[in-house]
PDB file of C-alpha atoms and ligand atoms in Angstrom:
ATOM      1  CA  MET V 209     -48.620 -60.754 -10.143  1.00  0.00           C
ATOM      2  CA  SER V 210     -47.258 -64.392 -11.024  1.00  0.00           C
ATOM      3  CA  LYS V 211     -43.231 -64.441 -11.273  1.00  0.00           C
ATOM      4  CA  ARG V 212     -41.299 -65.534 -14.400  1.00  0.00           C
ATOM      5  CA  VAL V 213     -39.266 -68.876 -14.331  1.00  0.00           C
ATOM      6  CA  ARG V 214     -35.965 -66.948 -14.599  1.00  0.00           C
ATOM      7  CA  THR V 215     -33.371 -69.115 -12.663  1.00  0.00           C
ATOM      8  CA  ALA V 216     -32.394 -72.968 -13.358  1.00  0.00           C
ATOM      9  CA  VAL V 217     -30.543 -75.196 -10.665  1.00  0.00           C
ATOM     10  CA  PHE V 218     -27.907 -77.842 -11.610  1.00  0.00           C
ATOM     11  CA  PRO V 219     -27.464 -80.089  -8.441  1.00  0.00           C
ATOM     12  CA  ALA V 220     -23.861 -81.261  -9.756  1.00  0.00           C
ATOM     13  CA  GLY V 221     -22.208 -82.271  -6.462  1.00  0.00           C
ATOM     14  CA  GLY V 222     -22.588 -85.886  -6.305  1.00  0.00           C
ATOM     15  CA  LEU V 223     -19.414 -88.311  -6.717  1.00  0.00           C
ATOM     16  CA  GLY V 224     -20.406 -89.915  -9.980  1.00  0.00           C
ATOM     17  CA  THR V 225     -19.272 -93.291  -8.628  1.00  0.00           C
ATOM     18  CA  ARG V 226     -21.735 -95.024 -11.586  1.00  0.00           C
ATOM     19  CA  PHE V 227     -19.112 -93.934 -13.749  1.00  0.00           C
ATOM     20  CA  LEU V 228     -16.205 -95.080 -12.645  1.00  0.00           C
ATOM     21  CA  PRO V 229     -13.192 -95.140 -13.035  1.00  0.00           C
ATOM     22  CA  ALA V 230     -13.613 -91.976 -15.846  1.00  0.00           C
ATOM     23  CA  THR V 231     -14.904 -90.135 -12.993  1.00  0.00           C
ATOM     24  CA  LYS V 232     -12.199 -90.617 -10.390  1.00  0.00           C
ATOM     25  CA  VAL V 233     -10.989 -87.359 -10.904  1.00  0.00           C
ATOM     26  CA  ILE V 234     -13.372 -85.840 -13.777  1.00  0.00           C
ATOM     27  CA  PRO V 235     -16.542 -84.814 -12.450  1.00  0.00           C
ATOM     28  CA  LYS V 236     -19.461 -86.441 -14.428  1.00  0.00           C
ATOM     29  CA  GLU V 237     -21.047 -83.942 -15.522  1.00  0.00           C
ATOM     30  CA  MET V 238     -17.771 -82.878 -17.682  1.00  0.00           C
ATOM     31  CA  LEU V 239     -18.098 -86.122 -19.334  1.00  0.00           C
ATOM     32  CA  ALA V 240     -18.762 -85.791 -23.109  1.00  0.00           C
ATOM     33  CA  LEU V 241     -21.184 -86.976 -24.836  1.00  0.00           C
ATOM     34  CA  VAL V 242     -20.142 -86.703 -28.603  1.00  0.00           C
ATOM     35  CA  ASP V 243     -18.327 -83.349 -28.195  1.00  0.00           C
ATOM     36  CA  LYS V 244     -20.170 -81.535 -25.464  1.00  0.00           C
ATOM     37  CA  PRO V 245     -19.866 -82.135 -21.817  1.00  0.00           C
ATOM     38  CA  ILE V 246     -23.488 -83.602 -20.421  1.00  0.00           C
ATOM     39  CA  ILE V 247     -23.888 -80.493 -18.379  1.00  0.00           C
ATOM     40  CA  GLN V 248     -23.545 -78.068 -21.039  1.00  0.00           C
ATOM     41  CA  TYR V 249     -26.578 -80.072 -22.920  1.00  0.00           C
ATOM     42  CA  GLY V 250     -28.952 -78.694 -19.665  1.00  0.00           C
ATOM     43  CA  VAL V 251     -27.268 -75.629 -19.698  1.00  0.00           C
ATOM     44  CA  GLU V 252     -28.394 -74.957 -23.634  1.00  0.00           C
ATOM     45  CA  GLU V 253     -31.703 -76.681 -22.515  1.00  0.00           C
ATOM     46  CA  ALA V 254     -32.359 -73.956 -20.070  1.00  0.00           C
ATOM     47  CA  VAL V 255     -31.250 -71.089 -21.998  1.00  0.00           C
ATOM     48  CA  ALA V 256     -33.085 -71.948 -25.318  1.00  0.00           C
ATOM     49  CA  SER V 257     -36.273 -71.908 -22.450  1.00  0.00           C
ATOM     50  CA  GLY V 258     -35.799 -68.356 -21.536  1.00  0.00           C
ATOM     51  CA  ILE V 259     -33.793 -68.958 -18.127  1.00  0.00           C
ATOM     52  CA  GLU V 260     -31.136 -66.287 -17.604  1.00  0.00           C
ATOM     53  CA  HIS V 261     -29.391 -67.580 -14.561  1.00  0.00           C
ATOM     54  CA  VAL V 262     -27.758 -70.366 -14.023  1.00  0.00           C
ATOM     55  CA  ILE V 263     -26.746 -71.844 -10.442  1.00  0.00           C
ATOM     56  CA  PHE V 264     -24.354 -75.214 -10.300  1.00  0.00           C
ATOM     57  CA  VAL V 265     -24.297 -76.738  -6.322  1.00  0.00           C
ATOM     58  CA  THR V 266     -21.104 -78.238  -7.087  1.00  0.00           C
ATOM     59  CA  GLY V 267     -19.008 -79.965  -4.473  1.00  0.00           C
ATOM     60  CA  ARG V 268     -14.952 -80.789  -4.094  1.00  0.00           C
ATOM     61  CA  GLY V 269     -12.989 -81.430  -6.831  1.00  0.00           C
ATOM     62  CA  LYS V 270     -15.623 -79.863  -9.783  1.00  0.00           C
ATOM     63  CA  GLY V 271     -13.541 -77.090 -10.635  1.00  0.00           C
ATOM     64  CA  ALA V 272     -13.098 -77.840 -14.246  1.00  0.00           C
ATOM     65  CA  MET V 273     -17.144 -77.185 -14.551  1.00  0.00           C
ATOM     66  CA  GLU V 274     -16.493 -74.077 -13.438  1.00  0.00           C
ATOM     67  CA  ASP V 275     -13.382 -73.570 -15.690  1.00  0.00           C
ATOM     68  CA  HIS V 276     -15.757 -74.716 -18.774  1.00  0.00           C
ATOM     69  CA  PHE V 277     -18.364 -72.264 -18.344  1.00  0.00           C
ATOM     70  CA  ASP V 278     -15.648 -68.964 -17.652  1.00  0.00           C
ATOM     71  CA  VAL V 279     -13.267 -67.263 -20.079  1.00  0.00           C
ATOM     72  CA  SER V 280     -10.591 -69.416 -21.436  1.00  0.00           C
ATOM     73  CA  PHE V 281      -8.435 -66.377 -22.345  1.00  0.00           C
ATOM     74  CA  GLU V 282      -5.540 -68.300 -23.156  1.00  0.00           C
ATOM     75  CA  LEU V 283      -7.026 -70.752 -25.402  1.00  0.00           C
ATOM     76  CA  ASP V 284      -9.422 -68.160 -27.168  1.00  0.00           C
ATOM     77  CA  ALA V 285      -5.959 -65.773 -27.809  1.00  0.00           C
ATOM     78  CA  THR V 286      -4.518 -68.629 -29.579  1.00  0.00           C
ATOM     79  CA  LEU V 287      -7.215 -69.426 -31.495  1.00  0.00           C
ATOM     80  CA  GLU V 288      -7.708 -65.872 -32.475  1.00  0.00           C
ATOM     81  CA  ARG V 289      -4.159 -65.361 -33.519  1.00  0.00           C
ATOM     82  CA  LYS V 290      -4.286 -68.745 -35.616  1.00  0.00           C
ATOM     83  CA  GLY V 291      -7.330 -67.511 -37.398  1.00  0.00           C
ATOM     84  CA  LYS V 292      -9.279 -70.337 -36.035  1.00  0.00           C
ATOM     85  CA  ARG V 293     -12.775 -68.483 -36.364  1.00  0.00           C
ATOM     86  CA  GLU V 294     -15.054 -71.536 -36.078  1.00  0.00           C
ATOM     87  CA  LEU V 295     -13.463 -73.017 -33.037  1.00  0.00           C
ATOM     88  CA  LEU V 296     -13.146 -69.019 -31.213  1.00  0.00           C
ATOM     89  CA  GLU V 297     -17.128 -68.743 -31.623  1.00  0.00           C
ATOM     90  CA  ILE V 298     -17.252 -72.925 -30.136  1.00  0.00           C
ATOM     91  CA  SER V 299     -15.536 -71.431 -26.614  1.00  0.00           C
ATOM     92  CA  ARG V 300     -16.584 -67.971 -26.666  1.00  0.00           C
ATOM     93  CA  LYS V 301     -19.745 -69.595 -26.823  1.00  0.00           C
ATOM     94  CA  VAL V 302     -19.585 -71.520 -23.966  1.00  0.00           C
ATOM     95  CA  SER V 303     -19.003 -69.081 -21.633  1.00  0.00           C
ATOM     96  CA  SER V 304     -21.680 -66.322 -22.601  1.00  0.00           C
ATOM     97  CA  LEU V 305     -24.471 -68.693 -22.130  1.00  0.00           C
ATOM     98  CA  ALA V 306     -25.748 -67.656 -18.914  1.00  0.00           C
ATOM     99  CA  ARG V 307     -25.469 -65.834 -15.871  1.00  0.00           C
ATOM    100  CA  VAL V 308     -23.580 -68.699 -13.696  1.00  0.00           C
ATOM    101  CA  SER V 309     -23.473 -68.737  -9.866  1.00  0.00           C
ATOM    102  CA  TYR V 310     -21.975 -70.818  -7.597  1.00  0.00           C
ATOM    103  CA  VAL V 311     -22.703 -72.667  -4.549  1.00  0.00           C
ATOM    104  CA  ARG V 312     -20.993 -75.478  -2.398  1.00  0.00           C
ATOM    105  CA  GLN V 313     -22.719 -78.360  -1.792  1.00  0.00           C
ATOM    106  CA  LYS V 314     -20.151 -79.198   1.747  1.00  0.00           C
ATOM    107  CA  GLU V 315     -21.352 -82.901   2.264  1.00  0.00           C
ATOM    108  CA  PRO V 316     -23.601 -85.435  -0.767  1.00  0.00           C
ATOM    109  CA  MET V 317     -26.483 -84.984   1.830  1.00  0.00           C
ATOM    110  CA  GLY V 318     -28.588 -85.687  -0.773  1.00  0.00           C
ATOM    111  CA  LEU V 319     -30.739 -83.947  -4.201  1.00  0.00           C
ATOM    112  CA  GLY V 320     -33.051 -82.033  -1.429  1.00  0.00           C
ATOM    113  CA  HIS V 321     -30.383 -81.136   0.027  1.00  0.00           C
ATOM    114  CA  ALA V 322     -28.426 -79.686  -3.118  1.00  0.00           C
ATOM    115  CA  VAL V 323     -31.681 -77.731  -3.697  1.00  0.00           C
ATOM    116  CA  LEU V 324     -31.713 -76.118  -0.205  1.00  0.00           C
ATOM    117  CA  CYS V 325     -28.287 -74.941  -0.949  1.00  0.00           C
ATOM    118  CA  ALA V 326     -29.232 -72.659  -3.568  1.00  0.00           C
ATOM    119  CA  LYS V 327     -31.866 -70.910  -1.255  1.00  0.00           C
ATOM    120  CA  GLN V 328     -30.170 -67.580  -1.081  1.00  0.00           C
ATOM    121  CA  LEU V 329     -28.958 -67.395  -4.393  1.00  0.00           C
ATOM    122  CA  VAL V 330     -32.394 -68.338  -5.745  1.00  0.00           C
ATOM    123  CA  GLY V 331     -34.541 -65.845  -3.546  1.00  0.00           C
ATOM    124  CA  ASP V 332     -38.434 -66.151  -3.798  1.00  0.00           C
ATOM    125  CA  GLU V 333     -39.399 -66.915  -6.562  1.00  0.00           C
ATOM    126  CA  PRO V 334     -40.348 -70.327  -8.971  1.00  0.00           C
ATOM    127  CA  PHE V 335     -37.285 -71.835 -10.795  1.00  0.00           C
ATOM    128  CA  ALA V 336     -36.191 -75.145 -12.040  1.00  0.00           C
ATOM    129  CA  VAL V 337     -34.383 -77.986 -11.461  1.00  0.00           C
ATOM    130  CA  ILE V 338     -32.373 -79.822 -13.887  1.00  0.00           C
ATOM    131  CA  LEU V 339     -30.223 -82.823 -13.293  1.00  0.00           C
ATOM    132  CA  PRO V 340     -27.405 -83.084 -15.850  1.00  0.00           C
ATOM    133  CA  ASP V 341     -27.062 -86.991 -15.670  1.00  0.00           C
ATOM    134  CA  ASP V 342     -30.514 -86.520 -17.629  1.00  0.00           C
ATOM    135  CA  VAL V 343     -29.571 -85.815 -21.087  1.00  0.00           C
ATOM    136  CA  ILE V 344     -33.429 -85.031 -22.877  1.00  0.00           C
ATOM    137  CA  ASP V 345     -33.889 -84.898 -26.634  1.00  0.00           C
ATOM    138  CA  ALA V 346     -36.943 -82.982 -27.296  1.00  0.00           C
ATOM    139  CA  PRO V 347     -38.507 -81.251 -30.000  1.00  0.00           C
ATOM    140  CA  ARG V 348     -39.613 -77.942 -28.111  1.00  0.00           C
ATOM    141  CA  PRO V 349     -37.009 -77.852 -24.773  1.00  0.00           C
ATOM    142  CA  CYS V 350     -38.376 -79.817 -21.719  1.00  0.00           C
ATOM    143  CA  ILE V 351     -38.182 -76.802 -19.274  1.00  0.00           C
ATOM    144  CA  ALA V 352     -39.807 -74.716 -22.099  1.00  0.00           C
ATOM    145  CA  GLN V 353     -43.024 -77.813 -22.242  1.00  0.00           C
ATOM    146  CA  MET V 354     -43.010 -77.196 -18.826  1.00  0.00           C
ATOM    147  CA  MET V 355     -43.330 -73.643 -18.138  1.00  0.00           C
ATOM    148  CA  ASP V 356     -46.017 -73.495 -20.331  1.00  0.00           C
ATOM    149  CA  VAL V 357     -47.671 -75.457 -17.724  1.00  0.00           C
ATOM    150  CA  TYR V 358     -46.433 -73.274 -14.833  1.00  0.00           C
ATOM    151  CA  ASN V 359     -47.571 -70.620 -16.448  1.00  0.00           C
ATOM    152  CA  GLU V 360     -51.103 -71.877 -16.730  1.00  0.00           C
ATOM    153  CA  ARG V 361     -51.452 -73.376 -13.336  1.00  0.00           C
ATOM    154  CA  GLN V 362     -49.132 -71.270 -11.410  1.00  0.00           C
ATOM    155  CA  ALA V 363     -47.942 -74.701  -9.607  1.00  0.00           C
ATOM    156  CA  SER V 364     -45.040 -76.824  -9.413  1.00  0.00           C
ATOM    157  CA  VAL V 365     -44.666 -79.476 -12.112  1.00  0.00           C
ATOM    158  CA  LEU V 366     -42.103 -82.293 -12.738  1.00  0.00           C
ATOM    159  CA  ALA V 367     -41.202 -84.235 -15.934  1.00  0.00           C
ATOM    160  CA  THR V 368     -42.289 -87.226 -15.715  1.00  0.00           C
ATOM    161  CA  MET V 369     -42.097 -90.555 -18.345  1.00  0.00           C
ATOM    162  CA  THR V 370     -43.879 -93.882 -18.076  1.00  0.00           C
ATOM    163  CA  ILE V 371     -41.534 -96.446 -16.882  1.00  0.00           C
ATOM    164  CA  GLU V 372     -42.607-100.496 -16.956  1.00  0.00           C
ATOM    165  CA  GLY V 373     -41.128-103.404 -14.471  1.00  0.00           C
ATOM    166  CA  PRO V 374     -39.036-103.309 -11.510  1.00  0.00           C
ATOM    167  CA  SER V 375     -36.513-100.822 -13.090  1.00  0.00           C
ATOM    168  CA  ILE V 376     -39.248 -98.302 -11.740  1.00  0.00           C
ATOM    169  CA  SER V 377     -37.521 -98.803  -8.378  1.00  0.00           C
ATOM    170  CA  ALA V 378     -34.566 -96.267  -9.434  1.00  0.00           C
ATOM    171  CA  TYR V 379     -36.979 -93.255  -9.392  1.00  0.00           C
ATOM    172  CA  GLY V 380     -39.166 -90.814  -7.726  1.00  0.00           C
ATOM    173  CA  VAL V 381     -43.078 -92.572  -8.425  1.00  0.00           C
ATOM    174  CA  LEU V 382     -45.634 -90.441  -8.311  1.00  0.00           C
ATOM    175  CA  ALA V 383     -49.214 -91.033  -7.196  1.00  0.00           C
ATOM    176  CA  GLY V 384     -52.280 -88.940  -9.148  1.00  0.00           C
ATOM    177  CA  ALA V 385     -55.060 -89.248 -11.285  1.00  0.00           C
ATOM    178  CA  GLN V 386     -55.098 -87.637 -15.076  1.00  0.00           C
ATOM    179  CA  ASP V 387     -56.252 -84.382 -15.618  1.00  0.00           C
ATOM    180  CA  ALA V 388     -59.942 -84.132 -17.303  1.00  0.00           C
ATOM    181  CA  THR V 389     -58.003 -81.265 -19.982  1.00  0.00           C
ATOM    182  CA  ASN V 390     -54.587 -82.629 -20.727  1.00  0.00           C
ATOM    183  CA  GLU V 391     -53.410 -86.006 -21.339  1.00  0.00           C
ATOM    184  CA  ARG V 392     -49.847 -85.285 -20.460  1.00  0.00           C
ATOM    185  CA  LEU V 393     -50.607 -83.987 -16.938  1.00  0.00           C
ATOM    186  CA  TYR V 394     -51.297 -85.803 -13.165  1.00  0.00           C
ATOM    187  CA  ASP V 395     -52.473 -84.036 -10.512  1.00  0.00           C
ATOM    188  CA  CYS V 396     -50.231 -85.151  -7.793  1.00  0.00           C
ATOM    189  CA  THR V 397     -51.534 -86.796  -4.694  1.00  0.00           C
ATOM    190  CA  GLY V 398     -48.383 -88.673  -3.538  1.00  0.00           C
ATOM    191  CA  MET V 399     -45.321 -89.655  -4.526  1.00  0.00           C
ATOM    192  CA  VAL V 400     -42.508 -91.959  -3.057  1.00  0.00           C
ATOM    193  CA  GLU V 401     -38.825 -92.026  -3.892  1.00  0.00           C
ATOM    194  CA  LYS V 402     -37.337 -95.157  -5.089  1.00  0.00           C
ATOM    195  CA  PRO V 403     -40.280 -97.519  -3.857  1.00  0.00           C
ATOM    196  CA  LYS V 404     -40.112-101.430  -4.190  1.00  0.00           C
ATOM    197  CA  PHE V 405     -41.546-102.623  -7.793  1.00  0.00           C
ATOM    198  CA  GLU V 406     -44.725-104.111  -5.305  1.00  0.00           C
ATOM    199  CA  GLU V 407     -45.119-100.726  -4.066  1.00  0.00           C
ATOM    200  CA  ALA V 408     -44.752 -98.081  -6.895  1.00  0.00           C
ATOM    201  CA  PRO V 409     -48.160 -96.168  -6.502  1.00  0.00           C
ATOM    202  CA  SER V 410     -47.902 -95.964 -10.472  1.00  0.00           C
ATOM    203  CA  LYS V 411     -45.696 -96.422 -13.349  1.00  0.00           C
ATOM    204  CA  GLN V 412     -44.992 -92.423 -13.383  1.00  0.00           C
ATOM    205  CA  ALA V 413     -41.379 -91.722 -12.372  1.00  0.00           C
ATOM    206  CA  ILE V 414     -40.555 -88.467 -12.119  1.00  0.00           C
ATOM    207  CA  ILE V 415     -37.318 -87.472 -14.348  1.00  0.00           C
ATOM    208  CA  GLY V 416     -34.705 -84.726 -13.403  1.00  0.00           C
ATOM    209  CA  ARG V 417     -36.830 -81.802 -14.476  1.00  0.00           C
ATOM    210  CA  TYR V 418     -38.546 -79.513 -12.383  1.00  0.00           C
ATOM    211  CA  ILE V 419     -40.503 -76.333 -11.933  1.00  0.00           C
ATOM    212  CA  LEU V 420     -40.748 -75.586  -8.312  1.00  0.00           C
ATOM    213  CA  THR V 421     -42.350 -72.722  -6.214  1.00  0.00           C
ATOM    214  CA  PRO V 422     -40.007 -70.754  -3.304  1.00  0.00           C
ATOM    215  CA  GLY V 423     -42.703 -73.294  -0.524  1.00  0.00           C
ATOM    216  CA  ILE V 424     -39.869 -75.879  -1.213  1.00  0.00           C
ATOM    217  CA  PHE V 425     -37.107 -74.361   0.747  1.00  0.00           C
ATOM    218  CA  GLU V 426     -39.368 -74.273   4.069  1.00  0.00           C
ATOM    219  CA  THR V 427     -40.940 -77.662   3.539  1.00  0.00           C
ATOM    220  CA  LEU V 428     -37.534 -78.700   2.766  1.00  0.00           C
ATOM    221  CA  GLU V 429     -36.122 -77.286   5.927  1.00  0.00           C
ATOM    222  CA  ARG V 430     -38.470 -79.461   7.756  1.00  0.00           C
ATOM    223  CA  THR V 431     -37.826 -82.750   5.728  1.00  0.00           C
ATOM    224  CA  GLY V 432     -35.775 -85.290   7.403  1.00  0.00           C
ATOM    225  CA  PHE V 433     -33.558 -87.917   5.788  1.00  0.00           C
ATOM    226  CA  GLY V 434     -35.212 -90.568   3.601  1.00  0.00           C
ATOM    227  CA  ALA V 435     -34.315 -93.028   1.278  1.00  0.00           C
ATOM    228  CA  GLY V 436     -30.375 -93.814   1.330  1.00  0.00           C
ATOM    229  CA  GLY V 437     -30.298 -91.787   4.393  1.00  0.00           C
ATOM    230  CA  GLU V 438     -30.515 -88.869   2.162  1.00  0.00           C
ATOM    231  CA  LEU V 439     -32.197 -85.728   2.108  1.00  0.00           C
ATOM    232  CA  GLN V 440     -34.508 -86.500  -0.764  1.00  0.00           C
ATOM    233  CA  LEU V 441     -35.829 -83.845  -3.139  1.00  0.00           C
ATOM    234  CA  THR V 442     -39.224 -86.120  -3.635  1.00  0.00           C
ATOM    235  CA  ASP V 443     -40.063 -85.942   0.221  1.00  0.00           C
ATOM    236  CA  GLY V 444     -39.540 -82.114   0.173  1.00  0.00           C
ATOM    237  CA  ILE V 445     -42.257 -81.916  -2.923  1.00  0.00           C
ATOM    238  CA  LEU V 446     -44.401 -84.381  -0.925  1.00  0.00           C
ATOM    239  CA  ALA V 447     -44.424 -82.123   1.748  1.00  0.00           C
ATOM    240  CA  LEU V 448     -45.360 -79.232  -0.533  1.00  0.00           C
ATOM    241  CA  LEU V 449     -48.308 -81.084  -1.572  1.00  0.00           C
ATOM    242  CA  ALA V 450     -49.921 -80.539   1.879  1.00  0.00           C
ATOM    243  CA  THR V 451     -50.793 -76.645   0.458  1.00  0.00           C
ATOM    244  CA  GLU V 452     -49.826 -76.284  -2.984  1.00  0.00           C
ATOM    245  CA  LYS V 453     -51.097 -77.972  -6.392  1.00  0.00           C
ATOM    246  CA  VAL V 454     -48.170 -80.045  -7.895  1.00  0.00           C
ATOM    247  CA  TYR V 455     -48.528 -81.467 -11.111  1.00  0.00           C
ATOM    248  CA  GLY V 456     -46.395 -84.522 -13.318  1.00  0.00           C
ATOM    249  CA  TYR V 457     -46.141 -83.779 -16.664  1.00  0.00           C
ATOM    250  CA  THR V 458     -45.218 -86.198 -19.208  1.00  0.00           C
ATOM    251  CA  PHE V 459     -43.115 -84.188 -21.252  1.00  0.00           C
ATOM    252  CA  GLU V 460     -42.985 -84.801 -25.299  1.00  0.00           C
ATOM    253  CA  GLY V 461     -39.204 -86.377 -26.248  1.00  0.00           C
ATOM    254  CA  ARG V 462     -36.487 -88.984 -25.481  1.00  0.00           C
ATOM    255  CA  ARG V 463     -34.608 -88.960 -22.292  1.00  0.00           C
ATOM    256  CA  PHE V 464     -31.136 -90.454 -21.702  1.00  0.00           C
ATOM    257  CA  ASP V 465     -29.526 -91.541 -18.604  1.00  0.00           C
ATOM    258  CA  ALA V 466     -25.831 -90.131 -19.302  1.00  0.00           C
ATOM    259  CA  GLY V 467     -24.593 -91.133 -16.291  1.00  0.00           C
ATOM    260  CA  ASP V 468     -25.104 -94.377 -16.966  1.00  0.00           C
ATOM    261  CA  LYS V 469     -22.766 -96.060 -18.802  1.00  0.00           C
ATOM    262  CA  PHE V 470     -24.725 -98.153 -20.733  1.00  0.00           C
ATOM    263  CA  GLY V 471     -27.608 -94.571 -20.806  1.00  0.00           C
ATOM    264  CA  MET V 472     -24.074 -92.929 -22.322  1.00  0.00           C
ATOM    265  CA  LEU V 473     -23.727 -95.587 -24.738  1.00  0.00           C
ATOM    266  CA  GLN V 474     -27.263 -95.017 -25.779  1.00  0.00           C
ATOM    267  CA  ALA V 475     -27.243 -91.487 -26.015  1.00  0.00           C
ATOM    268  CA  THR V 476     -23.689 -91.737 -27.835  1.00  0.00           C
ATOM    269  CA  VAL V 477     -24.830 -93.487 -30.975  1.00  0.00           C
ATOM    270  CA  GLU V 478     -28.410 -91.754 -31.181  1.00  0.00           C
ATOM    271  CA  PHE V 479     -27.298 -88.050 -30.736  1.00  0.00           C
ATOM    272  CA  ALA V 480     -24.075 -88.609 -33.309  1.00  0.00           C
ATOM    273  CA  LEU V 481     -26.964 -90.179 -35.730  1.00  0.00           C
ATOM    274  CA  LYS V 482     -28.686 -86.835 -35.578  1.00  0.00           C
ATOM    275  CA  ARG V 483     -25.153 -84.733 -36.132  1.00  0.00           C
ATOM    276  CA  GLU V 484     -25.179 -83.192 -39.865  1.00  0.00           C
ATOM    277  CA  GLU V 485     -20.966 -83.697 -40.064  1.00  0.00           C
ATOM    278  CA  PHE V 486     -20.964 -87.330 -39.851  1.00  0.00           C
ATOM    279  CA  GLY V 487     -24.737 -88.969 -39.542  1.00  0.00           C
ATOM    280  CA  GLU V 488     -23.949 -90.454 -43.053  1.00  0.00           C
ATOM    281  CA  ARG V 489     -20.638 -91.921 -42.147  1.00  0.00           C
ATOM    282  CA  PHE V 490     -21.347 -92.807 -39.023  1.00  0.00           C
ATOM    283  CA  ARG V 491     -24.488 -94.771 -40.042  1.00  0.00           C
ATOM    284  CA  ALA V 492     -22.643 -96.948 -43.020  1.00  0.00           C
ATOM    285  CA  TYR V 493     -20.073 -97.827 -40.223  1.00  0.00           C
ATOM    286  CA  LEU V 494     -22.768 -98.976 -38.141  1.00  0.00           C
ATOM    287  CA  ARG V 495     -24.506-101.096 -40.515  1.00  0.00           C
ATOM    288  CA  ASN V 496     -21.360-102.840 -41.900  1.00  0.00           C
ATOM    289  CA  LEU V 497     -20.799-103.923 -38.223  1.00  0.00           C
ATOM    290  CA  PRO V 498     -20.338-107.821 -38.030  1.00  0.00           C
ATOM    291  CA  ILE V 499     -23.353-108.124 -35.434  1.00  0.00           C
TER     292      ILE V 499
HETATM  293  C1  LIG I 505     -32.735 -88.660  -8.990  1.00  0.00           C
HETATM  294  C2  LIG I 505     -34.518 -88.009  -7.979  1.00  0.00           C
HETATM  295  C3  LIG I 505     -35.592 -89.145  -8.265  1.00  0.00           C
HETATM  296  C4  LIG I 505     -35.848 -89.334  -9.619  1.00  0.00           C
HETATM  297  C5  LIG I 505     -34.337 -89.449 -10.446  1.00  0.00           C
HETATM  298  C6  LIG I 505     -34.615 -88.947 -12.244  1.00  0.00           C
HETATM  299  O1  LIG I 505     -32.720 -90.086  -8.207  1.00  0.00           O
HETATM  300  O2  LIG I 505     -34.669 -88.569  -6.448  1.00  0.00           O
HETATM  301  O3  LIG I 505     -36.732 -89.156  -8.089  1.00  0.00           O
HETATM  302  O4  LIG I 505     -36.513 -90.471 -10.448  1.00  0.00           O
HETATM  303  O5  LIG I 505     -33.105 -88.825 -10.057  1.00  0.00           O
HETATM  304  O6  LIG I 505     -33.241 -88.853 -12.627  1.00  0.00           O
HETATM  305  P1  LIG I 505     -31.045 -90.264  -8.706  1.00  0.00           P
HETATM  306  O7  LIG I 505     -30.533 -90.750  -9.882  1.00  0.00           O
HETATM  307  O8  LIG I 505     -29.997 -89.261  -8.523  1.00  0.00           O
HETATM  308  O9  LIG I 505     -30.588 -91.183  -7.678  1.00  0.00           O
END
């Protein structure tokens, strides 16, 4: 019988150098998008998709992230005493979202290495990988969309989007052909991590959402260090292609790179505009700016 996707791995060991100086002390996953740390968007997406167990692959200096998803006794007790019910709800909700486990990635040796660190905690079942920097605004959670594909095809699924021009070099890029019955699906034949623009096999860039079969652990264990001297998840998935099918899936929704200063600005404006409590006020403010 096929296994359900119950676990999501969040690689969160990176140094966040793209966001210095804000990330000198604060983990980049804790940067606030409007009023929530970016990692909470990913965890909420996972939970809304049916994920029950969340695994954070952390590293040095990431303690704030662990505290965020734990019970904050002093805060909750104070809010309770002062009768601040709504705020208490907000605080309690975070600590009760999902079952959370942590594993440390002792050295930042790449995304593939981070995923491999979660091997024992995941076990022999399919699982999701969510990169917290990639915040996705979608009508149906991106991971839920990908689970539909996994359940139908029983194979690994990688989220993709079309990237025009030289910026494709910042991504893993798929080679493959569109599926005959579903135009959002690509039947992968290959993939390359951060290719030169002239060498990119397509315009289909891998975005930070994956559903992987447990076979990935075995291929990662025998994959060497690749682009940037790191153990690349893309290279591990490429090795998996030798024995299993892998699909690219053009998800429905918009992705923001919140680990990047400009991406965070875009996400902040767009997410703020969607928020009822200041949507209209913020819209009026933007309209009146002298630009
Ligand atoms: C990682 C992956 C890359 C993927 C990207 C999506 O790269 O290695 O394949 O396209 O995430 O955000 P990073 O952005 O960590 O360098």
